[in-house]
PDB file of N, CA and C in Angstrom:
ATOM      1  N   MET A   1      -0.804 -26.474   2.408  1.00 37.00           N
ATOM      2  CA  MET A   1      -0.328 -25.648   0.970  1.00 37.00           C
ATOM      3  C   MET A   1       0.233 -24.333   1.537  1.00 37.00           C
ATOM      4  N   THR A   2       1.342 -24.082   1.292  1.00 43.00           N
ATOM      5  CA  THR A   2       2.296 -22.813   1.668  1.00 43.00           C
ATOM      6  C   THR A   2       1.999 -21.720   0.677  1.00 43.00           C
ATOM      7  N   VAL A   3       1.726 -20.521   1.055  1.00 55.00           N
ATOM      8  CA  VAL A   3       1.410 -19.594   0.021  1.00 55.00           C
ATOM      9  C   VAL A   3       2.599 -18.517   0.250  1.00 55.00           C
ATOM     10  N   SER A   4       3.147 -18.279  -0.899  1.00 60.00           N
ATOM     11  CA  SER A   4       4.358 -17.375  -0.733  1.00 60.00           C
ATOM     12  C   SER A   4       4.039 -16.155  -1.853  1.00 60.00           C
ATOM     13  N   TRP A   5       4.277 -14.884  -0.998  1.00 69.00           N
ATOM     14  CA  TRP A   5       4.104 -13.804  -1.716  1.00 69.00           C
ATOM     15  C   TRP A   5       5.274 -13.024  -2.144  1.00 69.00           C
ATOM     16  N   ASN A   6       5.490 -12.341  -3.213  1.00 85.00           N
ATOM     17  CA  ASN A   6       6.583 -11.586  -3.560  1.00 85.00           C
ATOM     18  C   ASN A   6       6.325 -10.194  -3.162  1.00 85.00           C
ATOM     19  N   LEU A   7       6.413  -9.862  -1.804  1.00 90.00           N
ATOM     20  CA  LEU A   7       5.982  -8.425  -1.261  1.00 90.00           C
ATOM     21  C   LEU A   7       7.111  -7.442  -1.482  1.00 90.00           C
ATOM     22  N   ASN A   8       6.652  -6.514  -1.495  1.00 89.00           N
ATOM     23  CA  ASN A   8       7.332  -5.156  -1.760  1.00 89.00           C
ATOM     24  C   ASN A   8       8.065  -4.888  -0.361  1.00 89.00           C
ATOM     25  N   LYS A   9       9.406  -4.332  -0.376  1.00 92.00           N
ATOM     26  CA  LYS A   9      10.129  -4.087   1.044  1.00 92.00           C
ATOM     27  C   LYS A   9       9.503  -2.677   1.319  1.00 92.00           C
ATOM     28  N   THR A  10       9.131  -2.530   2.777  1.00 92.00           N
ATOM     29  CA  THR A  10       8.552  -1.198   3.095  1.00 92.00           C
ATOM     30  C   THR A  10       9.070  -1.125   4.800  1.00 92.00           C
ATOM     31  N   SER A  11       9.355   0.056   4.992  1.00 93.00           N
ATOM     32  CA  SER A  11       9.685   0.249   6.389  1.00 93.00           C
ATOM     33  C   SER A  11       8.522   0.255   7.596  1.00 93.00           C
ATOM     34  N   ILE A  12       7.211  -0.040   7.148  1.00 96.00           N
ATOM     35  CA  ILE A  12       6.302  -0.262   7.853  1.00 96.00           C
ATOM     36  C   ILE A  12       6.205  -1.814   8.253  1.00 96.00           C
ATOM     37  N   ASN A  13       6.228  -1.891   9.647  1.00 94.00           N
ATOM     38  CA  ASN A  13       6.074  -3.172  10.261  1.00 94.00           C
ATOM     39  C   ASN A  13       5.100  -3.583  10.974  1.00 94.00           C
ATOM     40  N   LEU A  14       3.981  -3.552  10.197  1.00 96.00           N
ATOM     41  CA  LEU A  14       2.619  -3.967  10.776  1.00 96.00           C
ATOM     42  C   LEU A  14       1.874  -5.213  10.033  1.00 96.00           C
ATOM     43  N   PRO A  15       1.246  -5.779  10.728  1.00 95.00           N
ATOM     44  CA  PRO A  15       0.632  -6.991   9.950  1.00 95.00           C
ATOM     45  C   PRO A  15      -0.227  -6.537   8.983  1.00 95.00           C
ATOM     46  N   TYR A  16      -0.688  -7.344   8.050  1.00 94.00           N
ATOM     47  CA  TYR A  16      -1.622  -6.815   6.872  1.00 94.00           C
ATOM     48  C   TYR A  16      -2.959  -7.331   7.424  1.00 94.00           C
ATOM     49  N   SER A  17      -3.511  -6.252   8.072  1.00 94.00           N
ATOM     50  CA  SER A  17      -4.992  -6.419   8.653  1.00 94.00           C
ATOM     51  C   SER A  17      -5.785  -4.991   8.622  1.00 94.00           C
ATOM     52  N   TYR A  18      -7.044  -5.245   8.644  1.00 94.00           N
ATOM     53  CA  TYR A  18      -7.866  -4.141   8.643  1.00 94.00           C
ATOM     54  C   TYR A  18      -7.516  -3.140   9.715  1.00 94.00           C
ATOM     55  N   GLU A  19      -7.177  -3.528  10.870  1.00 96.00           N
ATOM     56  CA  GLU A  19      -6.749  -2.838  11.973  1.00 96.00           C
ATOM     57  C   GLU A  19      -5.680  -1.969  11.831  1.00 96.00           C
ATOM     58  N   SER A  20      -4.616  -2.551  11.035  1.00 97.00           N
ATOM     59  CA  SER A  20      -3.180  -2.030  10.672  1.00 97.00           C
ATOM     60  C   SER A  20      -3.668  -0.900   9.589  1.00 97.00           C
ATOM     61  N   LEU A  21      -4.562  -1.136   8.529  1.00 97.00           N
ATOM     62  CA  LEU A  21      -4.801  -0.006   7.569  1.00 97.00           C
ATOM     63  C   LEU A  21      -5.380   1.020   8.206  1.00 97.00           C
ATOM     64  N   VAL A  22      -6.210   0.859   9.443  1.00 97.00           N
ATOM     65  CA  VAL A  22      -7.109   2.052   9.892  1.00 97.00           C
ATOM     66  C   VAL A  22      -6.016   2.814  10.746  1.00 97.00           C
ATOM     67  N   GLU A  23      -5.120   2.050  11.443  1.00 97.00           N
ATOM     68  CA  GLU A  23      -4.154   2.846  12.183  1.00 97.00           C
ATOM     69  C   GLU A  23      -3.089   3.711  11.273  1.00 97.00           C
ATOM     70  N   LEU A  24      -2.703   3.107  10.108  1.00 97.00           N
ATOM     71  CA  LEU A  24      -1.805   3.783   9.234  1.00 97.00           C
ATOM     72  C   LEU A  24      -2.572   5.100   8.638  1.00 97.00           C
ATOM     73  N   LEU A  25      -3.871   4.866   8.294  1.00 97.00           N
ATOM     74  CA  LEU A  25      -4.829   6.048   7.686  1.00 97.00           C
ATOM     75  C   LEU A  25      -4.915   6.986   8.845  1.00 97.00           C
ATOM     76  N   THR A  26      -5.002   6.711   9.978  1.00 97.00           N
ATOM     77  CA  THR A  26      -5.212   7.572  11.112  1.00 97.00           C
ATOM     78  C   THR A  26      -3.901   8.320  11.347  1.00 97.00           C
ATOM     79  N   ARG A  27      -2.668   7.683  11.320  1.00 96.00           N
ATOM     80  CA  ARG A  27      -1.470   8.353  11.450  1.00 96.00           C
ATOM     81  C   ARG A  27      -1.128   9.631  10.387  1.00 96.00           C
ATOM     82  N   ILE A  28      -1.652   9.121   9.067  1.00 95.00           N
ATOM     83  CA  ILE A  28      -1.316   9.926   8.026  1.00 95.00           C
ATOM     84  C   ILE A  28      -2.275  11.273   8.097  1.00 95.00           C
ATOM     85  N   SER A  29      -3.512  10.878   8.512  1.00 95.00           N
ATOM     86  CA  SER A  29      -4.614  11.980   8.640  1.00 95.00           C
ATOM     87  C   SER A  29      -4.271  12.949   9.790  1.00 95.00           C
ATOM     88  N   LYS A  30      -3.624  12.601  10.792  1.00 96.00           N
ATOM     89  CA  LYS A  30      -3.103  13.415  11.801  1.00 96.00           C
ATOM     90  C   LYS A  30      -1.683  13.866  11.611  1.00 96.00           C
ATOM     91  N   ASN A  31      -1.057  13.525  10.474  1.00 95.00           N
ATOM     92  CA  ASN A  31       0.198  13.991  10.132  1.00 95.00           C
ATOM     93  C   ASN A  31       1.252  13.569  11.202  1.00 95.00           C
ATOM     94  N   VAL A  32       1.100  12.455  11.686  1.00 96.00           N
ATOM     95  CA  VAL A  32       2.045  12.081  12.838  1.00 96.00           C
ATOM     96  C   VAL A  32       2.717  10.608  12.201  1.00 96.00           C
ATOM     97  N   ASN A  33       2.648  10.403  10.954  1.00 93.00           N
ATOM     98  CA  ASN A  33       3.352   9.161  10.313  1.00 93.00           C
ATOM     99  C   ASN A  33       4.737   9.399  10.390  1.00 93.00           C
ATOM    100  N   ASN A  34       5.481   8.223  10.695  1.00 93.00           N
ATOM    101  CA  ASN A  34       7.067   8.112  10.522  1.00 93.00           C
ATOM    102  C   ASN A  34       7.403   7.317   9.448  1.00 93.00           C
ATOM    103  N   PHE A  35       6.640   7.314   8.161  1.00 93.00           N
ATOM    104  CA  PHE A  35       6.772   6.298   6.974  1.00 93.00           C
ATOM    105  C   PHE A  35       6.542   7.324   6.029  1.00 93.00           C
ATOM    106  N   SER A  36       7.189   7.205   4.900  1.00 92.00           N
ATOM    107  CA  SER A  36       6.870   7.849   3.520  1.00 92.00           C
ATOM    108  C   SER A  36       5.479   7.555   2.809  1.00 92.00           C
ATOM    109  N   HIS A  37       4.912   8.334   2.123  1.00 91.00           N
ATOM    110  CA  HIS A  37       3.584   7.937   1.427  1.00 91.00           C
ATOM    111  C   HIS A  37       4.152   6.631   0.353  1.00 91.00           C
ATOM    112  N   TYR A  38       5.480   6.718  -0.215  1.00 92.00           N
ATOM    113  CA  TYR A  38       5.811   5.822  -1.067  1.00 92.00           C
ATOM    114  C   TYR A  38       5.677   4.422  -0.201  1.00 92.00           C
ATOM    115  N   ASP A  39       6.207   4.362   0.977  1.00 95.00           N
ATOM    116  CA  ASP A  39       6.145   3.051   1.771  1.00 95.00           C
ATOM    117  C   ASP A  39       4.818   2.682   2.005  1.00 95.00           C
ATOM    118  N   PHE A  40       3.752   3.739   2.439  1.00 96.00           N
ATOM    119  CA  PHE A  40       2.529   3.412   2.667  1.00 96.00           C
ATOM    120  C   PHE A  40       1.959   2.931   1.197  1.00 96.00           C
ATOM    121  N   ALA A  41       2.279   3.339   0.142  1.00 96.00           N
ATOM    122  CA  ALA A  41       1.760   2.755  -1.064  1.00 96.00           C
ATOM    123  C   ALA A  41       2.212   1.312  -1.357  1.00 96.00           C
ATOM    124  N   LYS A  42       3.415   1.172  -1.051  1.00 95.00           N
ATOM    125  CA  LYS A  42       4.016  -0.396  -1.134  1.00 95.00           C
ATOM    126  C   LYS A  42       3.304  -1.351   0.067  1.00 95.00           C
ATOM    127  N   TRP A  43       3.041  -0.713   1.137  1.00 97.00           N
ATOM    128  CA  TRP A  43       2.318  -1.503   2.082  1.00 97.00           C
ATOM    129  C   TRP A  43       1.019  -1.854   1.758  1.00 97.00           C
ATOM    130  N   CYS A  44       0.326  -0.991   1.258  1.00 97.00           N
ATOM    131  CA  CYS A  44      -0.976  -1.070   0.552  1.00 97.00           C
ATOM    132  C   CYS A  44      -1.088  -2.213  -0.540  1.00 97.00           C
ATOM    133  N   ASP A  45       0.019  -2.204  -1.621  1.00 95.00           N
ATOM    134  CA  ASP A  45       0.109  -3.109  -2.548  1.00 95.00           C
ATOM    135  C   ASP A  45       0.170  -4.508  -1.957  1.00 95.00           C
ATOM    136  N   ASN A  46       1.109  -4.454  -0.863  1.00 95.00           N
ATOM    137  CA  ASN A  46       1.258  -5.825  -0.401  1.00 95.00           C
ATOM    138  C   ASN A  46      -0.083  -6.392   0.503  1.00 95.00           C
ATOM    139  N   PHE A  47      -0.697  -5.569   1.147  1.00 95.00           N
ATOM    140  CA  PHE A  47      -2.065  -5.784   1.882  1.00 95.00           C
ATOM    141  C   PHE A  47      -2.943  -6.385   0.747  1.00 95.00           C
ATOM    142  N   THR A  48      -3.085  -5.936  -0.582  1.00 94.00           N
ATOM    143  CA  THR A  48      -3.975  -6.491  -1.616  1.00 94.00           C
ATOM    144  C   THR A  48      -3.478  -7.727  -2.099  1.00 94.00           C
ATOM    145  N   MET A  49      -2.107  -8.009  -2.007  1.00 92.00           N
ATOM    146  CA  MET A  49      -1.595  -9.360  -2.590  1.00 92.00           C
ATOM    147  C   MET A  49      -1.862 -10.199  -1.566  1.00 92.00           C
ATOM    148  N   VAL A  50      -1.550 -10.139  -0.313  1.00 91.00           N
ATOM    149  CA  VAL A  50      -1.956 -11.060   0.918  1.00 91.00           C
ATOM    150  C   VAL A  50      -3.234 -11.485   0.707  1.00 91.00           C
ATOM    151  N   PHE A  51      -4.340 -10.710   0.324  1.00 88.00           N
ATOM    152  CA  PHE A  51      -5.671 -11.115   0.416  1.00 88.00           C
ATOM    153  C   PHE A  51      -6.260 -11.603  -0.979  1.00 88.00           C
ATOM    154  N   ASP A  52      -5.432 -11.385  -1.784  1.00 82.00           N
ATOM    155  CA  ASP A  52      -5.898 -11.677  -3.278  1.00 82.00           C
ATOM    156  C   ASP A  52      -6.416 -13.270  -3.339  1.00 82.00           C
ATOM    157  N   GLU A  53      -7.595 -13.384  -3.842  1.00 77.00           N
ATOM    158  CA  GLU A  53      -8.285 -14.544  -3.975  1.00 77.00           C
ATOM    159  C   GLU A  53      -8.556 -15.386  -2.852  1.00 77.00           C
ATOM    160  N   ALA A  54      -8.567 -14.366  -1.749  1.00 79.00           N
ATOM    161  CA  ALA A  54      -9.149 -15.139  -0.362  1.00 79.00           C
ATOM    162  C   ALA A  54     -10.361 -14.840  -0.371  1.00 79.00           C
ATOM    163  N   LYS A  55     -11.178 -15.649   0.558  1.00 88.00           N
ATOM    164  CA  LYS A  55     -12.729 -15.484   0.982  1.00 88.00           C
ATOM    165  C   LYS A  55     -12.545 -14.400   2.005  1.00 88.00           C
ATOM    166  N   LEU A  56     -13.112 -13.320   1.919  1.00 85.00           N
ATOM    167  CA  LEU A  56     -13.141 -12.113   2.922  1.00 85.00           C
ATOM    168  C   LEU A  56     -14.318 -12.049   3.511  1.00 85.00           C
ATOM    169  N   SER A  57     -14.160 -11.307   4.864  1.00 90.00           N
ATOM    170  CA  SER A  57     -15.204 -10.876   5.497  1.00 90.00           C
ATOM    171  C   SER A  57     -15.612  -9.532   4.784  1.00 90.00           C
ATOM    172  N   PRO A  58     -16.887  -8.897   4.861  1.00 92.00           N
ATOM    173  CA  PRO A  58     -17.241  -7.576   4.215  1.00 92.00           C
ATOM    174  C   PRO A  58     -16.264  -6.369   4.701  1.00 92.00           C
ATOM    175  N   ILE A  59     -15.853  -6.491   5.993  1.00 92.00           N
ATOM    176  CA  ILE A  59     -14.876  -5.419   6.365  1.00 92.00           C
ATOM    177  C   ILE A  59     -13.286  -5.442   5.842  1.00 92.00           C
ATOM    178  N   VAL A  60     -13.115  -6.595   5.656  1.00 92.00           N
ATOM    179  CA  VAL A  60     -11.854  -6.741   5.051  1.00 92.00           C
ATOM    180  C   VAL A  60     -11.695  -6.449   3.590  1.00 92.00           C
ATOM    181  N   GLU A  61     -12.873  -6.912   2.923  1.00 92.00           N
ATOM    182  CA  GLU A  61     -13.103  -6.744   1.498  1.00 92.00           C
ATOM    183  C   GLU A  61     -13.128  -5.162   1.328  1.00 92.00           C
ATOM    184  N   ILE A  62     -13.596  -4.275   2.043  1.00 94.00           N
ATOM    185  CA  ILE A  62     -13.565  -2.896   1.931  1.00 94.00           C
ATOM    186  C   ILE A  62     -12.260  -2.364   2.039  1.00 94.00           C
ATOM    187  N   ALA A  63     -11.586  -2.874   3.142  1.00 95.00           N
ATOM    188  CA  ALA A  63     -10.077  -2.656   3.413  1.00 95.00           C
ATOM    189  C   ALA A  63      -9.314  -2.744   2.295  1.00 95.00           C
ATOM    190  N   VAL A  64      -9.480  -3.947   1.599  1.00 95.00           N
ATOM    191  CA  VAL A  64      -8.747  -4.420   0.355  1.00 95.00           C
ATOM    192  C   VAL A  64      -9.048  -3.250  -0.735  1.00 95.00           C
ATOM    193  N   THR A  65     -10.097  -2.913  -0.737  1.00 95.00           N
ATOM    194  CA  THR A  65     -10.597  -2.021  -1.945  1.00 95.00           C
ATOM    195  C   THR A  65      -9.907  -0.701  -1.835  1.00 95.00           C
ATOM    196  N   VAL A  66      -9.870  -0.332  -0.453  1.00 96.00           N
ATOM    197  CA  VAL A  66      -9.333   1.017  -0.093  1.00 96.00           C
ATOM    198  C   VAL A  66      -7.759   1.065  -0.447  1.00 96.00           C
ATOM    199  N   ALA A  67      -7.162  -0.041   0.015  1.00 97.00           N
ATOM    200  CA  ALA A  67      -5.770  -0.207  -0.162  1.00 97.00           C
ATOM    201  C   ALA A  67      -5.322  -0.251  -1.641  1.00 97.00           C
ATOM    202  N   ARG A  68      -6.182  -1.101  -2.480  1.00 96.00           N
ATOM    203  CA  ARG A  68      -5.869  -1.024  -3.633  1.00 96.00           C
ATOM    204  C   ARG A  68      -6.102   0.383  -4.342  1.00 96.00           C
ATOM    205  N   ASN A  69      -7.137   1.211  -3.925  1.00 97.00           N
ATOM    206  CA  ASN A  69      -7.275   2.438  -4.511  1.00 97.00           C
ATOM    207  C   ASN A  69      -6.173   3.338  -4.205  1.00 97.00           C
ATOM    208  N   ILE A  70      -5.608   3.230  -2.888  1.00 96.00           N
ATOM    209  CA  ILE A  70      -4.546   3.962  -2.423  1.00 96.00           C
ATOM    210  C   ILE A  70      -3.282   3.809  -3.284  1.00 96.00           C
ATOM    211  N   GLU A  71      -3.036   2.469  -3.588  1.00 95.00           N
ATOM    212  CA  GLU A  71      -1.878   2.080  -4.341  1.00 95.00           C
ATOM    213  C   GLU A  71      -1.832   2.657  -5.747  1.00 95.00           C
ATOM    214  N   CYS A  72      -3.195   2.525  -6.438  1.00 94.00           N
ATOM    215  CA  CYS A  72      -3.429   2.918  -7.574  1.00 94.00           C
ATOM    216  C   CYS A  72      -3.362   4.457  -7.787  1.00 94.00           C
ATOM    217  N   GLN A  73      -3.701   5.336  -6.775  1.00 94.00           N
ATOM    218  CA  GLN A  73      -3.560   6.646  -6.840  1.00 94.00           C
ATOM    219  C   GLN A  73      -2.039   7.156  -6.856  1.00 94.00           C
ATOM    220  N   TRP A  74      -1.165   6.242  -6.091  1.00 92.00           N
ATOM    221  CA  TRP A  74       0.182   6.415  -5.820  1.00 92.00           C
ATOM    222  C   TRP A  74       0.730   6.247  -7.370  1.00 92.00           C
ATOM    223  N   ASP A  75       0.345   5.380  -8.015  1.00 89.00           N
ATOM    224  CA  ASP A  75       0.710   4.973  -9.297  1.00 89.00           C
ATOM    225  C   ASP A  75       0.383   6.288 -10.328  1.00 89.00           C
ATOM    226  N   LEU A  76      -0.917   6.719 -10.377  1.00 91.00           N
ATOM    227  CA  LEU A  76      -1.358   7.762 -10.997  1.00 91.00           C
ATOM    228  C   LEU A  76      -0.675   9.061 -10.596  1.00 91.00           C
ATOM    229  N   PHE A  77      -0.290   9.405  -9.340  1.00 90.00           N
ATOM    230  CA  PHE A  77       0.536  10.481  -8.943  1.00 90.00           C
ATOM    231  C   PHE A  77       1.694  10.453  -9.926  1.00 90.00           C
ATOM    232  N   LEU A  78       2.413   9.345  -9.808  1.00 89.00           N
ATOM    233  CA  LEU A  78       3.859   9.441 -10.438  1.00 89.00           C
ATOM    234  C   LEU A  78       3.803   9.626 -11.892  1.00 89.00           C
ATOM    235  N   VAL A  79       2.743   8.901 -12.561  1.00 88.00           N
ATOM    236  CA  VAL A  79       2.383   9.006 -14.007  1.00 88.00           C
ATOM    237  C   VAL A  79       2.458  10.472 -14.363  1.00 88.00           C
ATOM    238  N   ASN A  80       1.397  11.173 -13.632  1.00 89.00           N
ATOM    239  CA  ASN A  80       1.103  12.642 -13.641  1.00 89.00           C
ATOM    240  C   ASN A  80       2.323  13.561 -13.349  1.00 89.00           C
ATOM    241  N   SER A  81       3.197  13.100 -12.439  1.00 88.00           N
ATOM    242  CA  SER A  81       4.137  14.216 -12.031  1.00 88.00           C
ATOM    243  C   SER A  81       5.405  13.866 -12.896  1.00 88.00           C
ATOM    244  N   TYR A  82       5.794  12.995 -13.342  1.00 87.00           N
ATOM    245  CA  TYR A  82       7.063  12.631 -14.088  1.00 87.00           C
ATOM    246  C   TYR A  82       7.032  12.344 -15.438  1.00 87.00           C
ATOM    247  N   SER A  83       7.956  12.734 -16.232  1.00 85.00           N
ATOM    248  CA  SER A  83       7.994  12.093 -17.655  1.00 85.00           C
ATOM    249  C   SER A  83       8.473  10.542 -17.345  1.00 85.00           C
ATOM    250  N   LEU A  84       8.040   9.888 -18.655  1.00 84.00           N
ATOM    251  CA  LEU A  84       8.544   8.556 -18.548  1.00 84.00           C
ATOM    252  C   LEU A  84       9.869   8.190 -18.657  1.00 84.00           C
ATOM    253  N   LYS A  85      10.527   9.146 -19.137  1.00 86.00           N
ATOM    254  CA  LYS A  85      12.160   9.113 -18.956  1.00 86.00           C
ATOM    255  C   LYS A  85      12.481   9.363 -17.434  1.00 86.00           C
ATOM    256  N   ASP A  86      11.965  10.215 -16.859  1.00 85.00           N
ATOM    257  CA  ASP A  86      12.096  10.652 -15.325  1.00 85.00           C
ATOM    258  C   ASP A  86      11.844   9.263 -14.603  1.00 85.00           C
ATOM    259  N   LEU A  87      10.673   8.715 -14.909  1.00 82.00           N
ATOM    260  CA  LEU A  87      10.255   7.479 -14.225  1.00 82.00           C
ATOM    261  C   LEU A  87      11.177   6.452 -14.275  1.00 82.00           C
ATOM    262  N   GLU A  88      11.639   6.233 -15.437  1.00 82.00           N
ATOM    263  CA  GLU A  88      12.693   5.155 -15.736  1.00 82.00           C
ATOM    264  C   GLU A  88      13.992   5.359 -14.828  1.00 82.00           C
ATOM    265  N   ASN A  89      14.244   6.429 -14.540  1.00 84.00           N
ATOM    266  CA  ASN A  89      15.537   6.763 -13.898  1.00 84.00           C
ATOM    267  C   ASN A  89      15.429   7.284 -12.456  1.00 84.00           C
ATOM    268  N   ILE A  90      14.093   7.341 -11.977  1.00 78.00           N
ATOM    269  CA  ILE A  90      14.080   7.634 -10.501  1.00 78.00           C
ATOM    270  C   ILE A  90      14.373   6.731  -9.594  1.00 78.00           C
ATOM    271  N   ASP A  91      14.746   7.061  -8.455  1.00 72.00           N
ATOM    272  CA  ASP A  91      15.309   6.256  -7.345  1.00 72.00           C
ATOM    273  C   ASP A  91      14.258   6.390  -6.144  1.00 72.00           C
ATOM    274  N   LEU A  92      13.304   5.592  -6.056  1.00 66.00           N
ATOM    275  CA  LEU A  92      12.265   5.800  -4.999  1.00 66.00           C
ATOM    276  C   LEU A  92      12.697   5.378  -3.778  1.00 66.00           C
TER     277      LEU A  92
END
């Protein structure tokens, strides 16, 4: 059975893995990332989709939870920073 996801486009070209999430978080925490927070939020959303409904090891389950929280925080940032009219017209 082939699984197909409708993933977001992002400039981050890393596999969806626990190790990649740790690497991206490390880059952001050291302020040496070459990608936007928007791209990171999209990558995290993709990460959660890839592992949706999969049987996960405990460490990957934690990583999915972290990635989901990052993506949700991005959504909350947008909702709290822009009006609905602005969000409908914003070009991210």
